[in-house]
Short mmCIF file of C-alpha atoms and ligand atoms in Angstrom, two decimals:
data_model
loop_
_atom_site.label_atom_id
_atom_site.label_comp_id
_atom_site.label_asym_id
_atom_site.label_seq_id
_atom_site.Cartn_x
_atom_site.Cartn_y
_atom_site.Cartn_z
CA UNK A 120 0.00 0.00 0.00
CA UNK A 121 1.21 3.45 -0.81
CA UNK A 122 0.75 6.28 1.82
CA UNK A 123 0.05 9.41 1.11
CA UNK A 124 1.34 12.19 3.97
CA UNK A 125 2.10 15.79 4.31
CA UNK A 126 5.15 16.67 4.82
CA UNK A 127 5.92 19.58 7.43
CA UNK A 128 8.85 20.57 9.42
CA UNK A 129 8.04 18.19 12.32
CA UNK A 130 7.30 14.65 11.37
CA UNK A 131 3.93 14.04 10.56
CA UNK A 132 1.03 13.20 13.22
CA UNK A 133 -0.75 10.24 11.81
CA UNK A 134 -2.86 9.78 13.94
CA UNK A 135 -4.52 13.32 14.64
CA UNK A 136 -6.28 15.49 11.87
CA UNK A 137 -3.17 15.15 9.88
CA UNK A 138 -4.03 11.02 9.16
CA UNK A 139 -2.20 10.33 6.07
CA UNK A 140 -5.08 9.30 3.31
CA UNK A 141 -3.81 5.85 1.72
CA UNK A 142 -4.57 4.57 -1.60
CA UNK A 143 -3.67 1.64 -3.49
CA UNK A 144 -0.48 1.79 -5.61
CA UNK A 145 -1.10 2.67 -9.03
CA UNK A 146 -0.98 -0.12 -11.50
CA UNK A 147 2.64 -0.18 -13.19
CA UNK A 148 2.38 1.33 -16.86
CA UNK A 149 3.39 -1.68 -19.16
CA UNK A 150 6.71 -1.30 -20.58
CA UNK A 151 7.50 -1.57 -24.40
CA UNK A 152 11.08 -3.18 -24.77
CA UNK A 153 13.40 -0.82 -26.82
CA UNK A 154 15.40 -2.44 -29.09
CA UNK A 155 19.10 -3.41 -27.39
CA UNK A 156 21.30 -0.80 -27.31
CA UNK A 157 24.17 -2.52 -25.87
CA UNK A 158 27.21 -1.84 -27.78
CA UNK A 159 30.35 -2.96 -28.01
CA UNK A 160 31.35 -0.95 -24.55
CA UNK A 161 30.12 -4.35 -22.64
CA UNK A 162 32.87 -5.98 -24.49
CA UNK A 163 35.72 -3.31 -23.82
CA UNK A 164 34.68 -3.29 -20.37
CA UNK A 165 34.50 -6.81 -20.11
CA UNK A 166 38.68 -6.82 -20.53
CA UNK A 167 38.58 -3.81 -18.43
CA UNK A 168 37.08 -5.72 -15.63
CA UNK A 169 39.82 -8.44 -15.94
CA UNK A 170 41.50 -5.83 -13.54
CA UNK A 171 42.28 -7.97 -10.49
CA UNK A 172 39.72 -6.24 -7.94
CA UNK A 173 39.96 -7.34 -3.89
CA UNK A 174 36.47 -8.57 -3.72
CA UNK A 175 36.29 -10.45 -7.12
CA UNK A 176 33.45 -12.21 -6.86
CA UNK A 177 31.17 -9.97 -5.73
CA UNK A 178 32.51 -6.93 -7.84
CA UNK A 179 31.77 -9.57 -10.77
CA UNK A 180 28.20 -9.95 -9.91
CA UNK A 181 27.60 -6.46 -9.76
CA UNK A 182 29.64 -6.09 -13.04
CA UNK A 183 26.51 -8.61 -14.85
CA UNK A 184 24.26 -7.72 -13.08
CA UNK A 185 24.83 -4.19 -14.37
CA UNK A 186 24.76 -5.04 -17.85
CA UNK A 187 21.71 -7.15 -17.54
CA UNK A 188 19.73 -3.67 -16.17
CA UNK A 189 20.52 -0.91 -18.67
CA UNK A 190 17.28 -1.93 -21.12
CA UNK A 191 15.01 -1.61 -17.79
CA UNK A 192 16.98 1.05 -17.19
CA UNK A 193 15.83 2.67 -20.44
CA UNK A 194 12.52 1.68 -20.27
CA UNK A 195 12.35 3.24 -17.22
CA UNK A 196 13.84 6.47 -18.41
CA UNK A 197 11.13 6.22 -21.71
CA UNK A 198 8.10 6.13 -19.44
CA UNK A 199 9.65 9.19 -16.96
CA UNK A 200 10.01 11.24 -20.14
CA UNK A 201 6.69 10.81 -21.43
CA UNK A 202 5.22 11.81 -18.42
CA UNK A 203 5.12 16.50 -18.63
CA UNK A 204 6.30 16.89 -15.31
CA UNK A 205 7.40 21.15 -14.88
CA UNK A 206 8.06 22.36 -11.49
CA UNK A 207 4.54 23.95 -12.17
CA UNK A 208 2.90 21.46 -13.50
CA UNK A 209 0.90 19.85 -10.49
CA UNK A 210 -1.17 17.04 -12.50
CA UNK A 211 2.18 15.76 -14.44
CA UNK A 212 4.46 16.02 -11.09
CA UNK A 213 1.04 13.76 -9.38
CA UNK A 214 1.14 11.53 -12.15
CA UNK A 215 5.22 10.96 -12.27
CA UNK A 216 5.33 10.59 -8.56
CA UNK A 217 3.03 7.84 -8.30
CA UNK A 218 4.89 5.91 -11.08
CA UNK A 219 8.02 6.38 -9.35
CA UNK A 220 6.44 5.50 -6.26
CA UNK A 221 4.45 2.29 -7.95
CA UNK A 222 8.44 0.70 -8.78
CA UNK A 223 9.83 1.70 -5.45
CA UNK A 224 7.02 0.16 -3.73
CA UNK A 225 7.66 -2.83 -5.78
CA UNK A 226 10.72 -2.96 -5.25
CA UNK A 227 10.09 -3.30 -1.45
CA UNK A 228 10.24 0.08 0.02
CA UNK A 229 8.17 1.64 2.47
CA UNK A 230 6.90 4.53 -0.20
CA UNK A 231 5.22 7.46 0.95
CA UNK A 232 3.91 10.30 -1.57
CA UNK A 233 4.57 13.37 0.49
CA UNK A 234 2.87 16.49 0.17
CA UNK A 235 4.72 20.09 1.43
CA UNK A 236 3.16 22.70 4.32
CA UNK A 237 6.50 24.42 4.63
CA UNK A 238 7.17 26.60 2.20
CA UNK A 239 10.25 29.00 1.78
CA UNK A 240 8.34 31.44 -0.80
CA UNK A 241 10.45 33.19 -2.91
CA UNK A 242 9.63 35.85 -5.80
CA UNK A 243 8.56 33.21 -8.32
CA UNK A 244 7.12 30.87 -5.85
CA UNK A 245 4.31 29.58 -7.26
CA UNK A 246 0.67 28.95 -5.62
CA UNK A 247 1.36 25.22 -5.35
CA UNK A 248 4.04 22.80 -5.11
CA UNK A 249 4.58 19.43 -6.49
CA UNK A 250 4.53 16.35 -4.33
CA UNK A 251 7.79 14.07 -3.36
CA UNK A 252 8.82 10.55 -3.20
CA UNK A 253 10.29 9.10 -0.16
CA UNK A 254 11.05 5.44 -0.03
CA UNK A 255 13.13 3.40 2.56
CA UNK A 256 14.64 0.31 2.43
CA UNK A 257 16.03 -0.84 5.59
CA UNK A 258 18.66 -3.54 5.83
CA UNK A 259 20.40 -5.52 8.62
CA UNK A 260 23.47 -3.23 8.88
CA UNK A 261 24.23 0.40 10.64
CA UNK A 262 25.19 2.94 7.60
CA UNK A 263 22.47 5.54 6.50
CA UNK A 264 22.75 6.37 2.99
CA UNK A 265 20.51 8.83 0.97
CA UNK A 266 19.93 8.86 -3.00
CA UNK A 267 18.15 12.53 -3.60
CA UNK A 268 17.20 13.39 -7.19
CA UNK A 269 14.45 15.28 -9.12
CA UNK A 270 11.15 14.70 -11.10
CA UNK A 271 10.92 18.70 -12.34
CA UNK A 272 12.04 20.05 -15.43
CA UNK A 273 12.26 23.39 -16.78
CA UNK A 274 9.73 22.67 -19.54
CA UNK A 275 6.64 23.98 -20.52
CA UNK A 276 3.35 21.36 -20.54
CA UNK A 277 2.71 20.46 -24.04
CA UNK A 278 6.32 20.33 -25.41
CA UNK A 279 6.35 16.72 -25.39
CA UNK A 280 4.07 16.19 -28.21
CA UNK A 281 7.40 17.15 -30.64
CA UNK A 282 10.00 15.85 -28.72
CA UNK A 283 9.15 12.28 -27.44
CA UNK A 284 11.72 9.67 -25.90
CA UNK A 285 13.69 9.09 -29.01
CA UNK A 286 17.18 6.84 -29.34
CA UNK A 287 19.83 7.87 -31.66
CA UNK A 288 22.67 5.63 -32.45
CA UNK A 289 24.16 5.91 -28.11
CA UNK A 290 22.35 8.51 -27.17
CA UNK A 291 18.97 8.66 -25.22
CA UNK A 292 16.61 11.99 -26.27
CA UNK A 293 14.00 13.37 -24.40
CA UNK A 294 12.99 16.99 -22.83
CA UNK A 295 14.22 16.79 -19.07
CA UNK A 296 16.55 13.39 -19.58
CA UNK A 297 19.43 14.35 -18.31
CA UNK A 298 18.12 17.18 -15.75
CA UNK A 299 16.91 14.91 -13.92
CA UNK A 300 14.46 12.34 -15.34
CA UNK A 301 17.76 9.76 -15.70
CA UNK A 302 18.67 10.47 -11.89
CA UNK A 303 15.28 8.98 -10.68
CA UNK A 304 16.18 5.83 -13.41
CA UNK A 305 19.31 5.25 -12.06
CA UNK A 306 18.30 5.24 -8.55
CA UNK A 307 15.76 2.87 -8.99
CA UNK A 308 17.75 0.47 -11.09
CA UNK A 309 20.46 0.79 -8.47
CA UNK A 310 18.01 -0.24 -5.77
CA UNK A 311 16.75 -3.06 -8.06
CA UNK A 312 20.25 -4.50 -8.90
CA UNK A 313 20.94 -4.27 -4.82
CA UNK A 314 17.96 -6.11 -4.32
CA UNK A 315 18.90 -8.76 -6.94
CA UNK A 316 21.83 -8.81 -4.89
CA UNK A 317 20.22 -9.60 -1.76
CA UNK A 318 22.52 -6.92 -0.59
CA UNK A 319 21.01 -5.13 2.62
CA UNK A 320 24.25 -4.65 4.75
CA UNK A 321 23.14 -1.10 4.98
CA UNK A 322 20.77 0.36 7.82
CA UNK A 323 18.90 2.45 6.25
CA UNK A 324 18.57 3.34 2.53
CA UNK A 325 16.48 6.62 1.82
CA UNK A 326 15.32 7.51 -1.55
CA UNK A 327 13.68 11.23 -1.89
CA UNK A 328 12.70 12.19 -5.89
CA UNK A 329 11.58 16.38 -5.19
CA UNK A 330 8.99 17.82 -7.18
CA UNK A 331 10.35 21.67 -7.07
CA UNK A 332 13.85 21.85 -8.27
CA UNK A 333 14.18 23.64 -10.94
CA UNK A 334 12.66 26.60 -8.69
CA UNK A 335 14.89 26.62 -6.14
CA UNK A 336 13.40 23.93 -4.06
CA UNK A 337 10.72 26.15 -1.86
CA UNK A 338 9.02 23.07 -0.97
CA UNK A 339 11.24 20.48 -0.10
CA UNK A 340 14.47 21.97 0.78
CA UNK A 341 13.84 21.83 4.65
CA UNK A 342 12.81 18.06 4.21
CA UNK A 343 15.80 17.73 2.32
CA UNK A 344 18.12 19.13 5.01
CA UNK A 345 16.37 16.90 7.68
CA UNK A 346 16.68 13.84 5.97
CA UNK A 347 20.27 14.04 5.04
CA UNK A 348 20.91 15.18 8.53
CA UNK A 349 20.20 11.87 9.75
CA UNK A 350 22.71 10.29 7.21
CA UNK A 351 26.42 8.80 6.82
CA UNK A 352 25.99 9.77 3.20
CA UNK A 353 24.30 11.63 0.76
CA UNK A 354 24.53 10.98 -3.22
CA UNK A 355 22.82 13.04 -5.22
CA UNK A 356 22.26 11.94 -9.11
CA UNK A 357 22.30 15.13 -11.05
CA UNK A 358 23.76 14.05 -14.27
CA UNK A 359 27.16 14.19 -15.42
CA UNK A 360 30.09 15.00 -17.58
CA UNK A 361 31.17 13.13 -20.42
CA UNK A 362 33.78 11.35 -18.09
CA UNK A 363 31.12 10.87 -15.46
CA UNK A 364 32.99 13.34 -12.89
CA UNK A 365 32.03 13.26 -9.42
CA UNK A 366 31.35 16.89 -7.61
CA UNK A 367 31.74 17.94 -4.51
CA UNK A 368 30.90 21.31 -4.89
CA UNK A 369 28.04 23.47 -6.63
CA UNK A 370 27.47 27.19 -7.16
CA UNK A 371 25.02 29.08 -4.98
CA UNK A 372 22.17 30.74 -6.62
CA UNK A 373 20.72 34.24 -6.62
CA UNK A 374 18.28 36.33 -8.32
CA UNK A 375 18.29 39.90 -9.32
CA UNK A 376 15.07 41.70 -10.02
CA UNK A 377 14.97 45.53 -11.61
CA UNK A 378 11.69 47.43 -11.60
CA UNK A 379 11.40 51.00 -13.58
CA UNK A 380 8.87 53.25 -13.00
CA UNK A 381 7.96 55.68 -15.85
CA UNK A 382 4.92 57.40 -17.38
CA UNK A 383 2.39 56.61 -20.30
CA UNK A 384 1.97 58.57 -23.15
CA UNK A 385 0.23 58.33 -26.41
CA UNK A 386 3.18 56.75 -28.46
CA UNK A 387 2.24 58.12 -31.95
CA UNK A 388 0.19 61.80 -30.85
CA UNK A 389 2.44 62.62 -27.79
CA UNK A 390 5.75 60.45 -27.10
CA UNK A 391 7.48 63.77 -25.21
CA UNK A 392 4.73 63.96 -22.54
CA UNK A 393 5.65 59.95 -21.23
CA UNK A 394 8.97 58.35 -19.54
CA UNK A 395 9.56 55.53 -21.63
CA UNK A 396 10.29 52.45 -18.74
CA UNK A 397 11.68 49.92 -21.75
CA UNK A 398 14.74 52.79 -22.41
CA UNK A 399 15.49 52.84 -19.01
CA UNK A 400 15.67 49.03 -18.24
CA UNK A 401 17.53 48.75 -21.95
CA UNK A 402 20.22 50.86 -20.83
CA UNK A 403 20.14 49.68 -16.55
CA UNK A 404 20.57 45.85 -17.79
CA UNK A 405 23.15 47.16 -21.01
CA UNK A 406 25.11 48.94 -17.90
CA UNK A 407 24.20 45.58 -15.24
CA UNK A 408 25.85 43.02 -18.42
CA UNK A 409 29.26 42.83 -17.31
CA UNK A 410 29.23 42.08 -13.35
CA UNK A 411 30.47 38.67 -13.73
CA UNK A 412 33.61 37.69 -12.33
CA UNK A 413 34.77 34.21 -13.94
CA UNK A 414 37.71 34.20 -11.67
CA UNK A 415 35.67 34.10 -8.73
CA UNK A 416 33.31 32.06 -10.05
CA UNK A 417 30.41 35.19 -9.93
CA UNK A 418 28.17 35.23 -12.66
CA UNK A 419 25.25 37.58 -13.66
CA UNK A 420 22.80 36.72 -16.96
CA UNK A 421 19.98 38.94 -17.44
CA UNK A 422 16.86 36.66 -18.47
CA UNK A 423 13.68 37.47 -18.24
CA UNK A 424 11.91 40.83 -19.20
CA UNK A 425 8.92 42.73 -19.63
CA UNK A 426 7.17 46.07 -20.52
CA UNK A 427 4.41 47.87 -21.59
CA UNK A 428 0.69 46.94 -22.60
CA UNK A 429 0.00 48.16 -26.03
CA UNK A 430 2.04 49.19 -29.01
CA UNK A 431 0.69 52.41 -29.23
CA UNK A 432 1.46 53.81 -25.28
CA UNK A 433 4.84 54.36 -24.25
CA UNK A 434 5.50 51.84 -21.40
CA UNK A 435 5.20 53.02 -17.76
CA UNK A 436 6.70 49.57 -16.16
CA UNK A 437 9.23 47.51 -17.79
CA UNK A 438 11.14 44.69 -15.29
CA UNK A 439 13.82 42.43 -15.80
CA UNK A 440 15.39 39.56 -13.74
CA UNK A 441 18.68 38.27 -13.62
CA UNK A 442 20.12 34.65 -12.85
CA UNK A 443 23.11 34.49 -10.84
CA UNK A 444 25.83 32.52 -9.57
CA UNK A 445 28.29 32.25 -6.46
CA UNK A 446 30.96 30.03 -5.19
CA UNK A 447 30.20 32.11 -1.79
CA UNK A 448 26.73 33.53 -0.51
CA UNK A 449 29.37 36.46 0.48
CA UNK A 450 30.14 37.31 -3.22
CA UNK A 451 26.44 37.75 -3.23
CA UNK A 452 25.97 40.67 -0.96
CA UNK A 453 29.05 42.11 -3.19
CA UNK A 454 26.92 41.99 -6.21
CA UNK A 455 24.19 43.16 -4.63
CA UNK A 456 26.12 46.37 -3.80
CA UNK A 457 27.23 46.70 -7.20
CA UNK A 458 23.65 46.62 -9.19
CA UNK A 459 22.64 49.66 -5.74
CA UNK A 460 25.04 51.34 -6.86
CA UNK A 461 24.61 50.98 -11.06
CA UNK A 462 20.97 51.89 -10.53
CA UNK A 463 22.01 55.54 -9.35
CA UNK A 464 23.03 56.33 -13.06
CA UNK A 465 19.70 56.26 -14.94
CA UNK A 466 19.38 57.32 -18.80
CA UNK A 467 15.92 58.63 -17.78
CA UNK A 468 16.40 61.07 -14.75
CA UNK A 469 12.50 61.17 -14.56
CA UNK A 470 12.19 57.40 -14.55
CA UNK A 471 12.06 55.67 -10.88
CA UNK A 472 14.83 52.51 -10.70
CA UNK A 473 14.51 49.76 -8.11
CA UNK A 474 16.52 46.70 -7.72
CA UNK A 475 15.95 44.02 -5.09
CA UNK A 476 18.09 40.51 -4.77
CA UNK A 477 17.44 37.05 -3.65
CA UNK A 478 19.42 34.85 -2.43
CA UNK A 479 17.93 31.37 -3.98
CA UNK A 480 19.91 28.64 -2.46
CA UNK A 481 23.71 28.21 -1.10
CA UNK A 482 26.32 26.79 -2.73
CA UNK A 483 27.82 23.15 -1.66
CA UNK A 484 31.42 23.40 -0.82
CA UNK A 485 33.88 20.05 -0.64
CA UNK A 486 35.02 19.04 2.46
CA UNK A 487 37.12 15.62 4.13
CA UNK A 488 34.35 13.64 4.15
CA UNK A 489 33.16 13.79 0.66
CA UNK A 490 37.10 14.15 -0.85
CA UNK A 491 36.93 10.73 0.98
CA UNK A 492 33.54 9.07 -0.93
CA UNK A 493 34.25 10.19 -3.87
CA UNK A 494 38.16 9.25 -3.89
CA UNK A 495 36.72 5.55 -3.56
CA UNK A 496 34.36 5.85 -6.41
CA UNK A 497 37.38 6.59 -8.78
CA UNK A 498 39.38 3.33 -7.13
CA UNK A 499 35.84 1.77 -8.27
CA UNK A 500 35.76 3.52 -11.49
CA UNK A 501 39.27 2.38 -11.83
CA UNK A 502 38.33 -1.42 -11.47
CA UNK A 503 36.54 -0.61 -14.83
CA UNK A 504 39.53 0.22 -16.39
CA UNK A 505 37.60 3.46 -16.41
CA UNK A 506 39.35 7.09 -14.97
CA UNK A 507 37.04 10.12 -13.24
CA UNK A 508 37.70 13.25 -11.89
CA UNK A 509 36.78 14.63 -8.99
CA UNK A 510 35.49 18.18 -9.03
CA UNK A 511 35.89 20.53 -6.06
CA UNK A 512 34.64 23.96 -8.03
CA UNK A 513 31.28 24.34 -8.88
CA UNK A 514 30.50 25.32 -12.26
CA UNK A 515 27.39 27.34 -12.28
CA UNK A 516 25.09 24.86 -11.73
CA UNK A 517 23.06 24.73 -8.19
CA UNK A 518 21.91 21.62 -6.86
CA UNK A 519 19.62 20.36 -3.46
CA UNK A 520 23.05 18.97 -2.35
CA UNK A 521 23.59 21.90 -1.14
CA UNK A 522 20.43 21.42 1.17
CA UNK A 523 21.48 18.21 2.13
CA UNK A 524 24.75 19.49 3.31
CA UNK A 525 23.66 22.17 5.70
CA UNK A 526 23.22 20.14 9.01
CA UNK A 527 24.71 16.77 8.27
CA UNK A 528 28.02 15.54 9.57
CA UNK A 529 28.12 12.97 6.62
CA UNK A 530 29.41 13.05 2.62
CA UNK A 531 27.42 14.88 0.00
CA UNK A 532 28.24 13.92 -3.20
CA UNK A 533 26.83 15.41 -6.46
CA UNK A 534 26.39 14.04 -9.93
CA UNK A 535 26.16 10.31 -9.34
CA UNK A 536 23.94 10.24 -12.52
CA UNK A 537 24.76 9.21 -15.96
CA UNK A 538 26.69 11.54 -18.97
CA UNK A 539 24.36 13.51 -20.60
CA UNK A 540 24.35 16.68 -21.99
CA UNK A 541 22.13 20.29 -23.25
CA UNK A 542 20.06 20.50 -19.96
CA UNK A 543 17.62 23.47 -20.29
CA UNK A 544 18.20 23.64 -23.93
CA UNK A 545 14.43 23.38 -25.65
CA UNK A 546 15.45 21.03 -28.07
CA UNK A 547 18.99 18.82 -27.22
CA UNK A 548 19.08 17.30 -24.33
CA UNK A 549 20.49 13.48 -23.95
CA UNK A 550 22.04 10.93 -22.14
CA UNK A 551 24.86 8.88 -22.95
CA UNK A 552 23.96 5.07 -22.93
CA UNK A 553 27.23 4.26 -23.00
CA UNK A 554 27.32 5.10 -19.18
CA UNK A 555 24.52 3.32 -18.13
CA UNK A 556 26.98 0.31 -16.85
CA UNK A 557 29.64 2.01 -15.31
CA UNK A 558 27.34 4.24 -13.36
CA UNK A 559 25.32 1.45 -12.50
CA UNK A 560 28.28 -0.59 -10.83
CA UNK A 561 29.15 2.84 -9.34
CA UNK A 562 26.68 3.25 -7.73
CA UNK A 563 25.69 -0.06 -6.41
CA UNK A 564 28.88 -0.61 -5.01
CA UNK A 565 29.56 2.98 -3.50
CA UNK A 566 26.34 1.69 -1.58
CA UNK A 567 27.44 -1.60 -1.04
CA UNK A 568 31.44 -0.69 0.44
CA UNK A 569 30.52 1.87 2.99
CA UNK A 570 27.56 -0.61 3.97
CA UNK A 571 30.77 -3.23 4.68
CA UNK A 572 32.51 -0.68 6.27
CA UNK A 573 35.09 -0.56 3.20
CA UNK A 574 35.32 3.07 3.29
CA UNK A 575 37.08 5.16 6.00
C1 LIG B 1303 22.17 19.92 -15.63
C2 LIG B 1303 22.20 20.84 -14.49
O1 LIG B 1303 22.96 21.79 -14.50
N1 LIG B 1303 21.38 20.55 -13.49
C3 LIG B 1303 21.27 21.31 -12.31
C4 LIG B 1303 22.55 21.80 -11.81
C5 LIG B 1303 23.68 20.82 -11.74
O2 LIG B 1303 23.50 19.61 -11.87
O3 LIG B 1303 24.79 21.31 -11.51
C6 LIG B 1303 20.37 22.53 -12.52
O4 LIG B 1303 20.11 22.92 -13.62
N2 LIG B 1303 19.95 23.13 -11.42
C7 LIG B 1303 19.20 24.36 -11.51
C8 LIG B 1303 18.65 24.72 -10.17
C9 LIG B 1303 17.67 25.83 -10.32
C10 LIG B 1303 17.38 26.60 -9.06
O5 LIG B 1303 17.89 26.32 -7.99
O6 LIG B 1303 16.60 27.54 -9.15
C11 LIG B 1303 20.15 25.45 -12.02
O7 LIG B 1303 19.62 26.36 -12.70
O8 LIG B 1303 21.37 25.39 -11.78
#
């Protein structure tokens, strides 16, 4: 049976007005086998494996078993993409939550479909959030581990129609694949191939797929801090590079908003008698372009904008927001000084310039503990015959790992999920099948080592 509970800052009461409503789990969508897209790689890393490995015999179980799951895998990933989920998007977010939470439950978790009361609202918060998966597994050892990923994308509801699941020679297609519909896949398949295993050396396993990511997690990120509180380690299964690099750090995220004030005019009969706002916010975000500092890893992209009402009255609002970027919430109050004190030189001097910032979410820095995870995932990588890096600067991207890392003593780990590529992008976004296996024996067995107390 699947539960359905509400999620608050204290855990919920289930047995006072807040009794969870339970339903039955939703019958599993039939799958459609995809035609086999294993390639040659399982024979190149078949001599790879020949690497002489300490635990042999179970590294080569994981190693087929691996192999065996990358069509579910994909099949998986198919039905995820052809389900609309946007972080706004409350009926597709419903609908990919309870097939997510239909294959953890059968896969022998304790599932609950969590709904949010506490709510960080920022500017763009909207009305309501999507739901959240949690599923745990619990096993006959001590180690907590946590597997956090996302089922929102950035993408509008009805894109789908043109850009279905597709395959194309090794790579995987689909609107929100990679970011993050291939983390939820691979978390699932991992849990499968443990279970085919029989591994459950671990305490407890926690699975949590958030339904608000791609707006700065206003829903879930104080769940998210809770959990991974509780925790020896935290993966997270953001996608990644081409060489599957493991991060341990991601940028903060901010927000910029400008507002300008002007006056309406008849455009055609009397342009002189208005204050046009769209001049003024042309020539604030022309003078606001070049704040970025790469060095410091400080960037500033104007985004969004708007203005006026008809094409005949000179605009009396125009606003604009801007996305930005820190490797320290400090740099942040920096920029923030720097667009106060750009606003002070206005084209306009009858115009009326405002600019406010938000601070989004913090950036995830590296630290022993995750220098130590991740240094044993590239002695497992290596068993592959297979090298990764470990990255400890964030490249602009923000993640919930960042969440996760605020109160726990444990490892945080980002971008345990496969290569992909063109997140965000409208129109290119893949993964790379070819890393299907090695991220699946990753990941099972950088559950499987700490569980055996093979990592110090
Ligand atoms: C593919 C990708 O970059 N995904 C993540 C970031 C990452 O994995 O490094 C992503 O796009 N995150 C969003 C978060 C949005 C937000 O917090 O508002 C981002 O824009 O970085």
């Amino acid at each position: 049976m699947l539960r359905l509970l509400t999620a608050a800052k204290q855990p919920v009461n289930r047995r006072g007005t807040d009794r969870p409503r339970t339903h039955r789990s939703p019958p599993m969508p039939q799958s459609r086998p995809i035609r086999s897209f294993v390639r040659p790689l399982v024979a190149s890393l078949g001599l790879a494996f020949a690497a002489t490995v300490a635990n042999a015999a179970p590294a080569a179980d994981v190693r087929a078993l691996a192999q065996q799951e990358q069509q579910p895998l994909l099949d998986t990933l198919r039905d995820l993409v052809q389900i609309e989920s946007g972080s706004k998007d409350i009926d597709g977010l419903n609908q990919i939550a309870a097939r997510i939470a239909g294959q953890l439950k059968q896969l022998g978790g304790a599932v609950d479909i969590l709904q949010t009361t506490d709510i960080y609202r920022l500017d763009d918060t909207p009305e309501k959030i999507g739901p959240a998966v949690q599923a745990v597994f619990k096993g006959t050892g001590s180690a907590k581990i946590i597997l956090i990923a996302h089922m929102d994308t950035v993408y509008l509801k009805g894109m789908l129609k043109d850009q279905p699941f597709r395959i194309d020679g090794d790579k995987a297609y689909g609107l929100g694949i990679a970011d993050d519909k291939q983390g939820i896949a691979t978390i699932i398949h991992t849990v499968a191939l443990l279970q085919k295993l029989n591994f459950k050396d671990y305490g407890t396993l926690t699975v949590l797929i958030n339904g608000d990511e791609e707006i700065s997690s206003p829903g879930w990120r104080s769940t998210i801090t809770r959990l991974a509180a509780e925790q020896d380690t935290v993966f997270s299964f953001e996608g990644s590079d081409a060489n599957g690099t493991l991060r341990l750090a991601t940028s903060g995220i901010g927000s910029a908003y400008l507002t300008v004030h002007g006056k309406s005019s008849h455009a055609g009969a009397r342009p002189e008698g208005g204050v046009n706002a769209l001049y003024e916010l042309s020539h604030q975000v022309l003078q606001m372009k070049d704040l970025s500092k790469p060095e410091q890893g400080l960037k500033l992209n104007w985004t969004v904008s708007k203005s006026g009402t008809n094409r005949n009255v000179i605009p009396a609002e125009a606003t604009a927001q801007a996305d930005a970027r820190a490797l320290k919430v400090a740099d942040f109050d920096e920029l923030e000084k720097a667009l106060q004190d750009k606003i002070k030189n206005r084209l306009l001097p009858d115009s009326k310039v405002d600019v406010k910032f938000e601070v989004r979410r913090p950036p995830l820095e590296a630290n022993d503990a995750s220098r130590s995870v991740a240094g044993h995932g590239k002695a497992i990588y290596q068993e592959l015959g297979l090298s990764m890096n470990v990255a400890e600067r964030a490249t602009g991207g923000g993640t919930d790992a960042a969440f996760a890392a605020l109160k726990t003593k444990g490892a945080v780990v980002e971008g345990m999920g496969l290569s992909g590529f063109g997140a965000h992008s409208n129109d290119a976004e893949y993964v790379q099948i070819n890393s299907i296996v090695p991220r699946l024996y990753l990941t099972t067995r950088m559950i499987m080592d700490p569980s055996d107390g093979k990592v110090k």
